[in-house]
Amino acid sequence: MKSFLAVALLGTAVIGGAAFAQSTQPADRAAPAATAQPADRMALKGNWRASKLMGLNVYNEANEKLGDINELLVDKSGKINAVVIGIGGFLGMGEHDIAISMDKLKFVEEPVRTSSSGTSTTSRETTTTGTASTTTTNRTANDWVPDHAVMSGNKEQLKALPQFKYSDYN
């Protein structure tokens, strides 16, 4: 038993010694992170998250759904050069992708208004109690995403535009 304990302690000392011998990170490598200033909260107010724009519905002026945003194409400086919108299709099948410049879209924070039901809201939270289910919209002034985007045209006009294919630009 004593020899087993001695071997175990010796093994721990050898393994632990190697771990303790590792050098710590030089101070000059850690310095940039320590000196980085936090972003001013007011400078970010009113911005939208790119990840939340993906899948955002796109409507025309007549509140007819045209498609949704599939991709944002960004240049090396971070400027959005184009928005790829999937027009038509069902569950991604038969969709016609087009690329348009960002200035062709108008982002709207209010829910889409339809003539049949008054207002249509984006569901953010659903609560089920027994057999009853209620849907509420939890929207604040800055929830990092607009409700939808609006652009001119109808599905037929947009499907007539040249199809965007990533392979054309490789």
PDB file of C-alpha atoms in Angstrom, residues 10-161:
ATOM      1  CA  LEU A  10       5.457  10.786  -7.598  1.00  0.00           C
ATOM      2  CA  GLY A  11       3.204  10.661 -10.687  1.00  0.00           C
ATOM      3  CA  THR A  12       1.219  13.647  -9.452  1.00  0.00           C
ATOM      4  CA  ALA A  13       4.408  15.601  -8.820  1.00  0.00           C
ATOM      5  CA  VAL A  14       5.733  14.887 -12.323  1.00  0.00           C
ATOM      6  CA  ILE A  15       2.477  15.797 -14.071  1.00  0.00           C
ATOM      7  CA  GLY A  16       1.837  18.796 -11.830  1.00  0.00           C
ATOM      8  CA  GLY A  17       5.394  20.069 -12.274  1.00  0.00           C
ATOM      9  CA  ALA A  18       4.937  20.213 -16.044  1.00  0.00           C
ATOM     10  CA  ALA A  19       1.699  22.148 -15.631  1.00  0.00           C
ATOM     11  CA  PHE A  20       3.250  24.623 -13.193  1.00  0.00           C
ATOM     12  CA  ALA A  21       6.296  25.092 -15.440  1.00  0.00           C
ATOM     13  CA  GLN A  22       4.199  26.525 -18.261  1.00  0.00           C
ATOM     14  CA  SER A  23       4.818  30.218 -18.694  1.00  0.00           C
ATOM     15  CA  THR A  24       2.038  32.745 -18.355  1.00  0.00           C
ATOM     16  CA  GLN A  25       0.973  34.916 -21.270  1.00  0.00           C
ATOM     17  CA  PRO A  26       3.264  37.935 -21.805  1.00  0.00           C
ATOM     18  CA  ALA A  27       1.864  41.197 -20.505  1.00  0.00           C
ATOM     19  CA  ASP A  28       2.061  42.886 -23.930  1.00  0.00           C
ATOM     20  CA  ARG A  29      -0.345  40.322 -25.452  1.00  0.00           C
ATOM     21  CA  ALA A  30      -2.972  40.921 -22.793  1.00  0.00           C
ATOM     22  CA  ALA A  31      -2.614  44.713 -22.925  1.00  0.00           C
ATOM     23  CA  PRO A  32      -4.867  45.429 -25.967  1.00  0.00           C
ATOM     24  CA  ALA A  33      -7.828  43.630 -24.407  1.00  0.00           C
ATOM     25  CA  ALA A  34      -7.333  45.418 -21.111  1.00  0.00           C
ATOM     26  CA  THR A  35      -7.111  48.856 -22.710  1.00  0.00           C
ATOM     27  CA  ALA A  36     -10.086  48.397 -25.063  1.00  0.00           C
ATOM     28  CA  GLN A  37     -12.791  50.920 -24.295  1.00  0.00           C
ATOM     29  CA  PRO A  38     -16.419  49.753 -24.065  1.00  0.00           C
ATOM     30  CA  ALA A  39     -18.707  50.964 -26.843  1.00  0.00           C
ATOM     31  CA  ASP A  40     -20.805  53.992 -26.043  1.00  0.00           C
ATOM     32  CA  ARG A  41     -24.348  52.785 -25.417  1.00  0.00           C
ATOM     33  CA  MET A  42     -25.889  55.721 -27.238  1.00  0.00           C
ATOM     34  CA  ALA A  43     -23.805  55.055 -30.366  1.00  0.00           C
ATOM     35  CA  LEU A  44     -25.463  51.647 -30.787  1.00  0.00           C
ATOM     36  CA  LYS A  45     -29.051  52.711 -30.145  1.00  0.00           C
ATOM     37  CA  GLY A  46     -31.267  52.183 -33.175  1.00  0.00           C
ATOM     38  CA  ASN A  47     -28.951  49.657 -34.849  1.00  0.00           C
ATOM     39  CA  TRP A  48     -30.161  46.276 -36.084  1.00  0.00           C
ATOM     40  CA  ARG A  49     -28.450  42.919 -35.812  1.00  0.00           C
ATOM     41  CA  ALA A  50     -27.541  41.422 -39.186  1.00  0.00           C
ATOM     42  CA  SER A  51     -28.387  37.958 -37.890  1.00  0.00           C
ATOM     43  CA  LYS A  52     -31.931  39.168 -37.154  1.00  0.00           C
ATOM     44  CA  LEU A  53     -32.333  40.608 -40.669  1.00  0.00           C
ATOM     45  CA  MET A  54     -31.853  37.145 -42.158  1.00  0.00           C
ATOM     46  CA  GLY A  55     -35.299  35.700 -42.865  1.00  0.00           C
ATOM     47  CA  LEU A  56     -36.999  39.087 -42.525  1.00  0.00           C
ATOM     48  CA  ASN A  57     -40.151  39.237 -44.673  1.00  0.00           C
ATOM     49  CA  VAL A  58     -40.194  41.630 -47.635  1.00  0.00           C
ATOM     50  CA  TYR A  59     -43.483  43.176 -48.785  1.00  0.00           C
ATOM     51  CA  ASN A  60     -44.483  45.608 -51.520  1.00  0.00           C
ATOM     52  CA  GLU A  61     -46.414  48.863 -51.023  1.00  0.00           C
ATOM     53  CA  ALA A  62     -49.705  46.916 -51.320  1.00  0.00           C
ATOM     54  CA  ASN A  63     -48.660  44.762 -48.307  1.00  0.00           C
ATOM     55  CA  GLU A  64     -48.294  41.652 -50.469  1.00  0.00           C
ATOM     56  CA  LYS A  65     -45.480  39.393 -49.297  1.00  0.00           C
ATOM     57  CA  LEU A  66     -42.782  39.154 -51.952  1.00  0.00           C
ATOM     58  CA  GLY A  67     -40.254  36.940 -50.181  1.00  0.00           C
ATOM     59  CA  ASP A  68     -37.644  37.137 -47.477  1.00  0.00           C
ATOM     60  CA  ILE A  69     -34.035  38.185 -46.967  1.00  0.00           C
ATOM     61  CA  ASN A  70     -31.683  35.251 -47.536  1.00  0.00           C
ATOM     62  CA  GLU A  71     -28.304  36.962 -47.358  1.00  0.00           C
ATOM     63  CA  LEU A  72     -26.486  40.253 -46.801  1.00  0.00           C
ATOM     64  CA  LEU A  73     -23.438  40.763 -49.009  1.00  0.00           C
ATOM     65  CA  VAL A  74     -20.811  42.828 -47.205  1.00  0.00           C
ATOM     66  CA  ASP A  75     -17.629  44.379 -48.615  1.00  0.00           C
ATOM     67  CA  LYS A  76     -14.268  44.295 -46.838  1.00  0.00           C
ATOM     68  CA  SER A  77     -14.961  47.579 -45.049  1.00  0.00           C
ATOM     69  CA  GLY A  78     -18.223  46.216 -43.602  1.00  0.00           C
ATOM     70  CA  LYS A  79     -20.629  48.127 -45.866  1.00  0.00           C
ATOM     71  CA  ILE A  80     -23.648  46.132 -47.066  1.00  0.00           C
ATOM     72  CA  ASN A  81     -23.411  46.145 -50.861  1.00  0.00           C
ATOM     73  CA  ALA A  82     -26.416  43.991 -51.675  1.00  0.00           C
ATOM     74  CA  VAL A  83     -29.318  42.113 -50.153  1.00  0.00           C
ATOM     75  CA  VAL A  84     -30.240  38.706 -51.579  1.00  0.00           C
ATOM     76  CA  ILE A  85     -34.001  38.186 -51.467  1.00  0.00           C
ATOM     77  CA  GLY A  86     -35.739  34.890 -52.163  1.00  0.00           C
ATOM     78  CA  ILE A  87     -38.878  35.523 -54.213  1.00  0.00           C
ATOM     79  CA  GLY A  88     -41.698  32.985 -54.314  1.00  0.00           C
ATOM     80  CA  GLY A  89     -41.174  29.305 -53.741  1.00  0.00           C
ATOM     81  CA  PHE A  90     -42.369  27.111 -50.926  1.00  0.00           C
ATOM     82  CA  LEU A  91     -40.078  26.019 -48.091  1.00  0.00           C
ATOM     83  CA  GLY A  92     -37.079  27.140 -50.134  1.00  0.00           C
ATOM     84  CA  MET A  93     -38.040  25.090 -53.207  1.00  0.00           C
ATOM     85  CA  GLY A  94     -38.572  26.981 -56.460  1.00  0.00           C
ATOM     86  CA  GLU A  95     -37.330  30.215 -54.919  1.00  0.00           C
ATOM     87  CA  HIS A  96     -35.916  32.854 -57.278  1.00  0.00           C
ATOM     88  CA  ASP A  97     -33.035  34.733 -55.607  1.00  0.00           C
ATOM     89  CA  ILE A  98     -32.376  38.311 -56.645  1.00  0.00           C
ATOM     90  CA  ALA A  99     -29.706  40.716 -55.431  1.00  0.00           C
ATOM     91  CA  ILE A 100     -30.678  44.328 -54.889  1.00  0.00           C
ATOM     92  CA  SER A 101     -28.887  47.281 -53.372  1.00  0.00           C
ATOM     93  CA  MET A 102     -29.679  48.130 -49.770  1.00  0.00           C
ATOM     94  CA  ASP A 103     -31.191  51.507 -50.752  1.00  0.00           C
ATOM     95  CA  LYS A 104     -34.046  49.695 -52.579  1.00  0.00           C
ATOM     96  CA  LEU A 105     -35.397  48.469 -49.220  1.00  0.00           C
ATOM     97  CA  LYS A 106     -37.274  50.501 -46.658  1.00  0.00           C
ATOM     98  CA  PHE A 107     -37.245  48.935 -43.197  1.00  0.00           C
ATOM     99  CA  VAL A 108     -40.411  49.315 -41.137  1.00  0.00           C
ATOM    100  CA  GLU A 109     -40.738  48.733 -37.405  1.00  0.00           C
ATOM    101  CA  GLU A 110     -44.557  48.626 -37.245  1.00  0.00           C
ATOM    102  CA  PRO A 111     -46.389  45.370 -38.063  1.00  0.00           C
ATOM    103  CA  VAL A 112     -47.787  44.845 -41.564  1.00  0.00           C
ATOM    104  CA  ARG A 113     -51.337  46.103 -41.987  1.00  0.00           C
ATOM    105  CA  THR A 114     -53.645  44.012 -44.126  1.00  0.00           C
ATOM    106  CA  SER A 115     -57.075  44.912 -45.401  1.00  0.00           C
ATOM    107  CA  SER A 116     -58.660  41.649 -44.237  1.00  0.00           C
ATOM    108  CA  SER A 117     -57.687  41.543 -40.563  1.00  0.00           C
ATOM    109  CA  GLY A 118     -56.701  45.094 -39.620  1.00  0.00           C
ATOM    110  CA  THR A 119     -53.214  44.322 -38.372  1.00  0.00           C
ATOM    111  CA  SER A 120     -50.919  41.373 -38.647  1.00  0.00           C
ATOM    112  CA  THR A 121     -48.315  41.016 -35.945  1.00  0.00           C
ATOM    113  CA  THR A 122     -45.166  39.019 -35.657  1.00  0.00           C
ATOM    114  CA  SER A 123     -45.526  36.483 -32.891  1.00  0.00           C
ATOM    115  CA  ARG A 124     -42.748  36.700 -30.341  1.00  0.00           C
ATOM    116  CA  GLU A 125     -44.179  34.657 -27.473  1.00  0.00           C
ATOM    117  CA  THR A 126     -46.942  32.085 -27.171  1.00  0.00           C
ATOM    118  CA  THR A 127     -48.367  31.029 -23.828  1.00  0.00           C
ATOM    119  CA  THR A 128     -50.535  27.928 -23.499  1.00  0.00           C
ATOM    120  CA  THR A 129     -52.726  27.433 -20.432  1.00  0.00           C
ATOM    121  CA  GLY A 130     -54.777  24.240 -20.471  1.00  0.00           C
ATOM    122  CA  THR A 131     -56.655  24.403 -23.777  1.00  0.00           C
ATOM    123  CA  ALA A 132     -56.426  28.183 -24.227  1.00  0.00           C
ATOM    124  CA  SER A 133     -53.516  29.735 -26.113  1.00  0.00           C
ATOM    125  CA  THR A 134     -52.653  33.420 -26.219  1.00  0.00           C
ATOM    126  CA  THR A 135     -50.117  35.086 -28.455  1.00  0.00           C
ATOM    127  CA  THR A 136     -48.561  38.371 -27.463  1.00  0.00           C
ATOM    128  CA  THR A 137     -46.093  40.596 -29.210  1.00  0.00           C
ATOM    129  CA  ASN A 138     -43.141  41.687 -27.109  1.00  0.00           C
ATOM    130  CA  ARG A 139     -41.857  44.636 -29.121  1.00  0.00           C
ATOM    131  CA  THR A 140     -39.800  47.404 -27.672  1.00  0.00           C
ATOM    132  CA  ALA A 141     -38.490  50.511 -29.342  1.00  0.00           C
ATOM    133  CA  ASN A 142     -35.079  48.885 -29.813  1.00  0.00           C
ATOM    134  CA  ASP A 143     -35.323  45.113 -30.077  1.00  0.00           C
ATOM    135  CA  TRP A 144     -32.464  45.045 -32.622  1.00  0.00           C
ATOM    136  CA  VAL A 145     -34.679  44.119 -35.593  1.00  0.00           C
ATOM    137  CA  PRO A 146     -37.288  45.832 -37.781  1.00  0.00           C
ATOM    138  CA  ASP A 147     -40.645  44.127 -38.297  1.00  0.00           C
ATOM    139  CA  HIS A 148     -40.344  43.846 -42.084  1.00  0.00           C
ATOM    140  CA  ALA A 149     -38.928  45.460 -45.219  1.00  0.00           C
ATOM    141  CA  VAL A 150     -40.788  47.111 -48.095  1.00  0.00           C
ATOM    142  CA  MET A 151     -39.727  47.426 -51.729  1.00  0.00           C
ATOM    143  CA  SER A 152     -41.492  48.346 -54.945  1.00  0.00           C
ATOM    144  CA  GLY A 153     -42.702  45.782 -57.438  1.00  0.00           C
ATOM    145  CA  ASN A 154     -44.697  42.581 -57.435  1.00  0.00           C
ATOM    146  CA  LYS A 155     -43.638  38.937 -57.577  1.00  0.00           C
ATOM    147  CA  GLU A 156     -43.901  38.708 -61.356  1.00  0.00           C
ATOM    148  CA  GLN A 157     -41.747  41.813 -61.880  1.00  0.00           C
ATOM    149  CA  LEU A 158     -39.132  40.608 -59.412  1.00  0.00           C
ATOM    150  CA  LYS A 159     -39.037  37.086 -60.851  1.00  0.00           C
ATOM    151  CA  ALA A 160     -38.289  38.688 -64.236  1.00  0.00           C
ATOM    152  CA  LEU A 161     -35.063  40.154 -62.784  1.00  0.00           C
TER     153      LEU A 161
END
